[in-house]
């Protein structure tokens, strides 16, 4: 019905204007080009430019234009910088810790809340809150909770007569805190996707297994887990890559401290580039981070293909 | 999993614990936003403020009206970036879904959209800053809108691409035989069928733009600052302004939380579109 009405309208218009519709190729080309132009100008060109900058000598404080070509010198400089390697180590640990924590918690939440019951749906909506708010605000909120003197957590521990650790002031505790904060924000993402994967499971197979006398644990290990594993690996890849880029929560919690204990790569690059205007060093470091992100993504996709074989 | 499954007491206990862990921080934020400045540093202060006050809201929302400007900036940027990303992304997704290009070009273009999701935005931040400087757009809404629209565009394209590919071609075929060109088929047949997917894409874009910090802080550090950039400014070398920070945190968190509650279904659809099918 719709198409007939639309076609009639089209024919009517053509009669009025005496024109034929434009060839499809032309229209579809015009559909695609604006999006490609926007992406090209605001993403891909800057990305390519940063690679160019990484091969030249350029400190904005000294010169408004790019200096001479220096080859891989900036990369060598970055890789031999103790602060960069320190940030690299922390970034990897943060990404692994936060991803593992959020995958475990998110899968548990998905199993807890899966179902079409209206109450469960409301619960899932409420559990989404952490991931829809600004990461900068997440940092702010957790700073209020974890602050040594003003913080809510130490207030409660104090009231119970327990020791009050300096959550964001002690190097090791601050690192762990950041991983927990990041996992807190992104656990809902894992939950939503895994709940969808669980909903898509073949209900009759699960029911048949239960009727054959298989216990919950056995059904989960032998049927549910193998079926949701590809999705879990994919979510894990997104989580790892995103966590490798962590910046916002560092800005509003620790500012990279105490000392340099919680500098992530993005934070260190942000400082180098946008605070000290050390453009070529920042560009080289950001391409190293990019390579790391791509490498991890590729590795996870490769692992995803083989994951089924690792199951017990 | 059947919908009729009974939810037992242990499962409810687990759910209750999860809700506390997920929502308690929001309670802390709300309570701190009405806590008098003097109570922050007194060691014996309880969770509930002894004498609740609206002074911080008056400070950030009243007076010189500075926050109103940042709030307005955020609203303008979010609305414009969402409109731009959907207006460019929907036709692009349709072209990718229906156009057979030689040399698997459609796939290559589709992947080039996807790749934006996988590199650190800090890599484009500095050249993007230089580009906006050269165009004279530093500290303008337009610079932030361009940044956010380009970040969201791949998301929009991939959500809609998956959706358009599932629309049976027969529906379009009859329109085609009746002489409808690609534009009319898209505008009058495909788009009306795609409102849920368009809604999901728009919601995710709006949330992304409302929350984005890195590129916004890079190109708009003054008049055109958005709320996330402003809130980071409360942490100064002189110390943290807890009260105003909490009040503004509530201002930035509340709309998006309400939004998430109302648009839950579309939100979940958008979030899973990329991941589950991928």
XYZ file of C-alpha atoms in Angstrom:
590
model
C 0.000 0.000 0.000
C 2.676 2.431 1.055
C 4.744 1.848 -2.037
C 1.752 2.243 -4.329
C 0.908 5.574 -2.742
C 4.518 6.683 -2.950
C 4.836 5.567 -6.550
C 1.654 7.408 -7.460
C 3.013 10.506 -5.823
C 6.280 10.124 -7.721
C 4.487 9.710 -11.012
C 2.317 12.710 -10.216
C 5.346 14.850 -9.501
C 7.033 13.780 -12.713
C 3.961 14.672 -14.711
C 3.932 18.085 -13.106
C 7.606 18.795 -13.530
C 8.202 16.744 -16.632
C 11.413 15.227 -15.212
C 12.673 11.681 -14.808
C 14.156 10.573 -11.479
C 17.905 10.929 -11.217
C 19.934 7.770 -11.872
C 20.356 5.737 -8.681
C 24.148 5.810 -8.868
C 24.177 9.585 -8.757
C 21.768 9.779 -5.811
C 23.576 7.109 -3.803
C 26.889 8.794 -4.514
C 25.478 12.059 -3.233
C 24.273 10.137 -0.146
C 27.741 8.829 0.645
C 30.004 11.749 -0.167
C 29.024 14.252 2.591
C 29.667 11.687 5.322
C 33.014 10.740 3.798
C 34.009 14.392 3.490
C 33.188 15.123 7.131
C 35.091 12.066 8.303
C 37.987 12.767 5.970
C 38.414 16.383 7.028
C 37.836 16.046 10.772
C 39.240 12.568 11.461
C 41.421 11.038 8.769
C 43.260 14.164 7.734
C 44.196 15.044 11.344
C 45.188 11.423 11.904
C 47.489 11.467 8.876
C 48.805 14.882 9.890
C 49.746 13.575 13.316
C 51.821 10.862 11.644
C 53.558 13.575 9.621
C 54.198 15.624 12.759
C 55.617 12.551 14.505
C 58.397 12.423 11.875
C 59.337 16.086 12.245
C 60.713 18.310 14.961
C 58.007 20.634 16.283
C 57.500 22.350 19.618
C 54.767 24.935 19.364
C 56.382 27.065 22.069
C 59.462 27.526 19.884
C 57.930 27.731 16.432
C 54.460 28.244 14.951
C 55.321 26.042 11.960
C 56.603 22.479 11.665
C 60.391 22.067 11.841
C 62.753 19.780 9.956
C 62.317 16.092 9.158
C 63.892 13.913 11.834
C 62.731 10.425 10.842
C 62.115 8.070 13.739
C 63.996 10.217 16.253
C 60.809 11.197 18.104
C 59.832 7.550 18.451
C 63.254 6.690 19.841
C 62.973 9.596 22.259
C 59.508 8.562 23.426
C 60.449 4.907 23.879
C 63.474 5.799 25.984
C 61.454 8.169 28.172
C 60.895 6.623 31.592
C 57.586 8.450 32.015
C 56.262 7.051 28.761
C 57.220 3.476 29.606
C 55.800 3.951 33.093
C 52.533 5.191 31.594
C 52.572 2.263 29.158
C 52.885 -0.216 32.003
C 50.084 1.354 33.997
C 47.843 1.638 30.915
C 48.231 -2.075 30.152
C 47.557 -3.052 33.754
C 44.560 -0.729 33.933
C 43.110 -2.069 30.683
C 43.536 -5.711 31.715
C 42.240 -5.151 35.249
C 39.258 -3.067 34.246
C 38.321 -5.375 31.360
C 38.536 -8.562 33.432
C 36.530 -7.007 36.269
C 33.819 -5.583 34.015
C 33.486 -8.795 31.977
C 32.998 -10.882 35.118
C 30.626 -8.410 36.764
C 28.764 -7.644 33.546
C 28.181 -11.307 32.721
C 26.997 -11.926 36.296
C 24.569 -8.994 36.031
C 23.312 -10.216 32.670
C 22.597 -13.672 34.146
C 20.905 -12.046 37.154
C 18.681 -9.690 35.219
C 17.916 -11.510 31.967
C 14.213 -11.888 31.319
C 11.226 -9.997 29.989
C 9.636 -9.391 33.391
C 8.804 -5.673 33.728
C 10.635 -5.405 37.048
C 13.773 -6.937 35.552
C 13.569 -4.487 32.676
C 13.424 -1.584 35.140
C 16.405 -3.030 37.008
C 18.399 -3.203 33.777
C 17.505 0.416 32.976
C 18.710 1.540 36.419
C 21.895 -0.497 36.139
C 22.690 1.323 32.897
C 23.185 4.636 34.709
C 26.956 4.453 35.232
C 27.673 4.072 31.522
C 25.472 6.875 30.232
C 26.980 9.640 32.349
C 30.095 11.580 31.400
C 33.369 9.836 32.334
C 34.528 13.199 33.644
C 31.554 13.165 36.033
C 32.291 9.548 36.991
C 35.751 10.678 38.054
C 34.281 13.565 40.014
C 31.818 11.346 41.847
C 34.425 8.750 42.784
C 36.816 11.453 43.919
C 34.151 12.453 46.424
C 33.790 8.880 47.606
C 37.484 7.991 47.753
C 39.049 11.250 48.915
C 41.089 10.495 52.032
C 39.760 13.266 54.273
C 36.457 14.336 52.713
C 35.476 11.031 51.141
C 32.300 9.124 51.903
C 34.017 5.741 52.051
C 36.551 6.762 54.685
C 33.755 8.491 56.591
C 31.925 5.187 56.778
C 35.084 3.213 57.601
C 35.905 5.727 60.335
C 32.454 5.392 61.850
C 33.031 1.636 62.045
C 36.417 2.177 63.647
C 38.288 0.717 60.670
C 41.517 2.075 59.141
C 41.044 4.798 56.518
C 43.434 4.225 53.606
C 44.408 7.055 51.276
C 42.625 5.546 48.263
C 43.786 8.079 45.689
C 46.964 9.203 47.453
C 48.829 5.909 47.767
C 50.414 4.857 44.438
C 49.277 1.235 44.452
C 45.813 1.954 45.862
C 45.312 4.776 43.368
C 46.099 2.443 40.473
C 43.667 -0.175 41.748
C 41.039 2.500 42.412
C 41.218 3.720 38.819
C 40.738 0.194 37.468
C 37.723 -0.287 39.743
C 36.244 3.091 38.738
C 36.658 2.316 35.038
C 35.133 -1.134 35.521
C 32.247 0.409 37.496
C 31.426 2.691 34.593
C 31.596 0.067 31.825
C 30.179 -3.043 33.513
C 26.677 -2.010 32.302
C 27.925 -2.121 28.702
C 28.955 -5.753 29.152
C 25.647 -6.434 30.890
C 23.485 -5.009 28.081
C 25.258 -6.858 25.306
C 25.464 -10.147 27.203
C 21.793 -9.916 28.231
C 20.937 -9.608 24.533
C 23.138 -12.616 23.743
C 21.468 -14.657 26.504
C 18.016 -13.701 25.242
C 18.963 -14.923 21.785
C 19.895 -18.416 23.050
C 17.746 -21.279 21.697
C 15.252 -21.778 24.534
C 14.225 -25.274 23.416
C 17.779 -26.587 23.569
C 18.216 -25.269 27.103
C 14.863 -26.707 28.158
C 15.666 -30.072 26.600
C 18.983 -30.211 28.453
C 17.283 -29.396 31.756
C 14.653 -32.059 31.150
C 17.376 -34.592 30.452
C 18.532 -33.930 33.984
C 21.485 -31.613 33.399
C 22.057 -29.261 36.357
C 22.257 -25.490 36.022
C 26.052 -25.475 36.262
C 26.426 -28.125 33.571
C 24.005 -26.386 31.206
C 25.883 -23.125 31.692
C 29.306 -24.665 31.057
C 28.370 -26.935 28.164
C 25.656 -24.969 26.346
C 25.332 -21.361 27.451
C 29.021 -20.480 27.698
C 30.108 -21.894 24.309
C 27.193 -20.095 22.633
C 27.845 -16.691 24.204
C 31.629 -16.904 24.057
C 32.017 -15.161 20.668
C 29.970 -12.213 21.925
C 31.902 -12.129 25.188
C 35.192 -12.015 23.274
C 33.911 -9.206 21.098
C 32.792 -7.193 24.124
C 36.164 -7.911 25.689
C 37.872 -6.473 22.620
C 35.835 -3.256 22.770
C 36.498 -2.960 26.496
C 40.259 -3.521 26.133
C 40.645 -1.016 23.301
C 38.556 1.620 25.090
C 40.397 1.100 28.365
C 43.750 1.533 26.609
C 42.610 5.062 25.675
C 41.505 6.028 29.212
C 41.841 9.748 29.840
C 38.743 11.423 31.300
C 38.539 9.665 34.657
C 42.227 10.361 35.282
C 41.604 14.086 34.737
C 39.012 14.332 37.499
C 40.374 11.789 39.992
C 44.136 11.646 40.376
C 45.506 13.956 37.683
C 48.090 11.261 36.995
C 49.329 11.212 40.578
C 50.443 10.633 43.220
C 53.711 11.537 41.533
C 53.286 9.895 38.149
C 51.769 6.643 39.421
C 48.488 6.836 37.515
C 49.553 8.462 34.270
C 47.842 6.679 31.389
C 49.274 6.975 27.892
C 46.450 9.290 26.806
C 47.048 11.473 29.870
C 50.798 11.663 29.263
C 50.229 12.538 25.588
C 47.610 15.117 26.587
C 50.145 16.749 28.910
C 52.952 16.670 26.328
C 50.834 17.984 23.487
C 48.256 20.308 24.942
C 50.077 21.571 28.008
C 53.742 21.744 26.953
C 52.935 21.926 23.208
C 55.587 19.331 22.533
C 53.733 18.368 19.370
C 56.143 15.945 17.721
C 56.684 13.908 20.890
C 52.938 13.773 21.539
C 52.274 12.735 17.938
C 54.861 9.936 18.035
C 53.501 8.648 21.336
C 49.922 8.746 20.084
C 50.885 6.647 17.051
C 52.505 4.116 19.363
C 49.259 4.012 21.352
C 47.313 3.628 18.110
C 49.472 0.683 17.100
C 48.863 -0.865 20.513
C 45.070 -0.454 20.156
C 45.022 -1.946 16.659
C 47.306 -4.777 17.735
C 45.128 -5.669 20.699
C 41.968 -5.515 18.585
C 43.488 -7.793 15.938
C 44.712 -10.215 18.585
C 41.290 -10.415 20.201
C 39.555 -11.031 16.867
C 42.051 -13.781 16.113
C 41.539 -15.303 19.552
C 37.770 -15.116 19.094
C 37.935 -17.536 16.187
C 39.732 -20.103 18.298
C 38.088 -19.445 21.620
C 35.672 -22.373 21.403
C 38.608 -24.808 21.491
C 39.850 -23.561 24.855
C 36.696 -24.413 26.725
C 37.005 -27.190 29.320
C 15.376 -17.791 28.323
C 11.632 -17.893 28.895
C 9.930 -14.732 30.107
C 7.897 -16.669 32.657
C 10.962 -17.731 34.628
C 10.423 -17.153 38.342
C 12.861 -14.807 40.029
C 13.810 -16.354 43.350
C 14.852 -14.617 46.577
C 18.574 -15.224 46.062
C 18.409 -13.691 42.647
C 16.616 -10.658 44.059
C 19.308 -10.384 46.737
C 21.981 -10.320 44.048
C 20.032 -7.730 42.100
C 19.632 -5.576 45.204
C 23.382 -5.683 45.833
C 24.063 -4.727 42.196
C 21.636 -1.811 42.424
C 23.329 -0.525 45.571
C 26.787 -0.714 43.976
C 25.603 0.961 40.774
C 23.479 3.694 42.332
C 25.108 4.552 45.671
C 27.642 6.886 43.996
C 24.742 8.856 42.519
C 23.282 9.238 46.006
C 26.626 10.553 47.253
C 26.689 13.096 44.431
C 23.149 14.284 45.153
C 23.760 14.549 48.914
C 27.058 16.377 48.449
C 25.376 18.893 46.175
C 23.220 20.050 49.122
C 25.949 19.747 51.787
C 27.098 23.091 53.232
C 30.727 23.922 52.453
C 31.637 23.758 56.148
C 30.493 20.162 56.518
C 32.863 18.752 53.904
C 35.932 19.008 56.073
C 34.480 18.081 59.429
C 35.637 14.537 60.131
C 32.516 13.422 61.984
C 30.112 14.410 59.214
C 27.647 11.667 58.348
C 26.372 10.614 54.958
C 23.359 12.877 55.257
C 24.137 16.583 55.409
C 23.143 17.983 58.818
C 21.854 21.217 57.357
C 20.977 20.778 53.682
C 21.456 23.872 51.596
C 20.941 25.023 48.028
C 23.908 27.416 48.203
C 25.960 25.480 45.651
C 23.131 25.454 43.122
C 22.689 29.173 43.721
C 26.429 29.613 43.239
C 26.678 27.704 39.954
C 23.258 28.495 38.483
C 22.607 31.942 39.925
C 24.909 34.929 40.151
C 26.747 35.734 36.950
C 24.901 33.018 35.055
C 28.164 31.430 33.907
C 26.869 27.890 34.218
C 23.818 28.729 32.166
C 26.146 29.580 29.346
C 27.988 26.263 29.632
C 24.673 24.446 29.880
C 23.440 26.255 26.795
C 26.720 25.435 25.002
C 26.231 21.755 25.808
C 22.611 21.800 24.630
C 23.470 23.572 21.360
C 26.441 21.318 20.635
C 24.559 18.114 21.478
C 21.509 19.028 19.390
C 23.513 20.173 16.379
C 26.009 17.296 16.484
C 23.188 14.754 16.730
C 21.278 16.337 13.845
C 24.413 16.500 11.702
C 25.535 12.929 12.438
C 22.104 11.453 11.686
C 21.518 13.648 8.628
C 24.833 12.574 7.086
C 24.946 9.057 8.512
C 21.494 7.807 7.473
C 21.909 8.471 3.714
C 25.466 7.130 3.842
C 24.287 3.917 5.511
C 21.545 3.555 2.898
C 24.051 3.972 0.073
C 26.338 1.353 1.652
C 23.419 -1.048 2.118
C 22.073 -0.767 -1.430
C 24.876 0.259 -3.736
C 26.978 -2.409 -5.359
C 30.352 -0.806 -5.905
C 33.189 -2.548 -7.747
C 36.298 -3.898 -5.980
C 34.373 -4.481 -2.717
C 34.535 -0.727 -2.293
C 31.393 -0.733 -0.145
C 33.123 -2.974 2.364
C 36.259 -0.838 2.335
C 34.234 2.329 2.946
C 32.202 0.610 5.641
C 35.369 -0.510 7.425
C 36.881 2.952 7.128
C 33.897 4.220 9.135
C 34.411 1.479 11.691
C 38.105 2.182 12.146
C 37.287 5.471 13.904
C 36.093 3.373 16.852
C 39.553 1.827 17.274
C 42.146 4.561 17.398
C 42.833 6.831 20.369
C 41.226 10.230 19.894
C 44.278 11.841 21.466
C 46.005 11.110 18.111
C 43.671 13.455 16.230
C 43.288 16.021 19.022
C 46.379 18.102 18.268
C 46.090 18.253 14.455
C 42.368 18.919 14.881
C 43.265 21.815 17.158
C 45.707 23.150 14.526
C 43.064 22.761 11.804
C 40.476 24.681 13.817
C 43.098 27.328 14.573
C 43.796 27.723 10.843
C 40.087 27.946 10.068
C 39.592 30.509 12.832
C 37.115 28.251 14.609
C 38.860 27.893 17.982
C 36.479 28.315 20.896
C 33.341 28.126 18.755
C 30.356 25.808 18.897
C 30.999 24.763 15.313
C 34.417 23.286 16.121
C 32.953 21.098 18.874
C 29.953 20.155 16.722
C 32.237 19.002 13.893
C 34.334 16.966 16.321
C 31.342 15.265 17.931
C 29.481 14.631 14.667
C 32.552 12.958 13.186
C 33.024 10.812 16.304
C 29.383 9.703 16.213
C 29.065 9.263 12.450
C 30.558 5.730 12.369
C 28.218 4.676 15.172
C 25.197 6.017 13.274
C 26.296 4.385 10.019
C 26.867 0.960 11.571
C 23.623 0.890 13.537
C 21.609 1.944 10.472
C 23.543 -0.233 8.036
C 22.597 -3.326 10.005
C 18.994 -2.171 10.105
C 18.685 -1.207 6.425
C 20.157 -4.520 5.343
C 17.349 -6.297 7.152
C 14.604 -4.393 5.355
C 13.397 -6.780 2.609
C 14.352 -5.505 -0.795
C 10.963 -6.568 -2.161
C 9.377 -3.600 -0.436
C 11.643 -1.278 -2.326
C 11.493 -3.316 -5.500
C 7.820 -2.616 -6.107
C 8.401 1.077 -5.531
C 11.316 0.847 -7.946
C 9.182 -0.802 -10.639
C 6.666 1.982 -10.184
C 9.400 4.421 -11.110
C 10.599 5.677 -7.734
C 14.227 6.827 -7.755
C 16.648 6.107 -4.907
C 15.821 9.373 -3.154
C 12.083 8.697 -2.965
C 12.615 5.074 -1.937
C 14.881 6.215 0.880
C 12.728 9.128 1.948
C 9.259 7.586 1.682
C 9.780 3.841 2.087
C 12.945 3.123 4.075
C 13.078 6.027 6.534
C 9.515 5.613 7.855
C 10.312 1.948 8.547
C 13.525 2.859 10.345
C 12.329 5.169 13.107
C 13.394 2.836 15.970
C 16.902 2.506 14.539
C 17.117 6.239 13.851
C 16.002 6.843 17.438
C 18.645 4.496 18.810
C 21.361 6.135 16.699
C 20.271 9.638 17.710
C 20.163 8.744 21.402
C 23.662 7.272 21.396
C 24.996 10.284 19.501
C 23.378 12.712 21.912
C 24.834 10.904 24.925
C 28.282 10.759 23.317
C 28.238 14.474 22.530
C 26.833 15.542 25.912
C 29.600 13.594 27.683
C 32.627 14.090 25.434
C 35.605 15.770 27.061
C 38.849 15.351 25.101
C 38.151 17.077 21.784
C 35.811 19.629 23.338
C 38.492 20.656 25.819
C 41.065 20.821 23.024
C 39.231 23.226 20.726
C 36.944 25.096 23.125
C 38.663 26.211 26.317
C 36.885 29.548 26.808
C 33.449 30.912 25.964
C 32.334 27.803 24.070
C 33.249 25.355 26.867
C 30.766 22.519 27.373
C 29.775 21.178 30.788
C 32.300 18.298 30.967
C 35.117 20.731 30.231
C 33.848 23.150 32.864
C 33.474 20.487 35.533
C 37.089 19.402 35.105
C 38.011 23.011 35.890
C 36.706 22.700 39.448
C 39.814 20.762 40.348
C 42.390 23.519 40.641
C 45.825 23.804 42.116
C 44.237 25.612 45.042
C 42.132 22.590 45.889
C 38.834 21.029 44.980
C 35.611 23.011 45.190
C 33.498 20.094 46.390
C 30.163 21.843 46.725
C 29.949 23.603 43.356
C 31.489 20.547 41.689
C 28.712 18.337 43.102
C 25.999 20.773 42.078
C 27.313 20.991 38.549
C 27.889 17.222 38.494
C 24.202 16.784 39.285
C 23.299 19.206 36.506
C 25.321 17.218 33.982
C 24.238 13.765 35.189
C 20.509 14.277 35.774
C 19.289 14.919 32.205
C 21.185 11.998 30.739
C 20.077 9.614 33.499
C 16.415 10.551 32.980
C 16.930 10.212 29.261
C 18.394 6.720 29.715
C 15.438 5.657 31.847
C 12.867 6.886 29.326
C 14.660 5.616 26.242
C 15.934 2.365 27.742
C 14.760 0.099 24.968
C 16.220 2.154 22.141
C 19.416 2.604 24.073
C 19.871 -1.143 24.571
C 19.106 -1.705 20.904
C 21.774 0.755 19.812
C 24.381 -0.592 22.198
C 23.943 -4.165 21.107
C 23.547 -3.483 17.373
C 27.257 -3.275 16.724
C 28.524 -5.813 19.184
C 26.198 -8.787 18.858
C 26.109 -8.923 15.096
C 29.746 -8.026 14.574
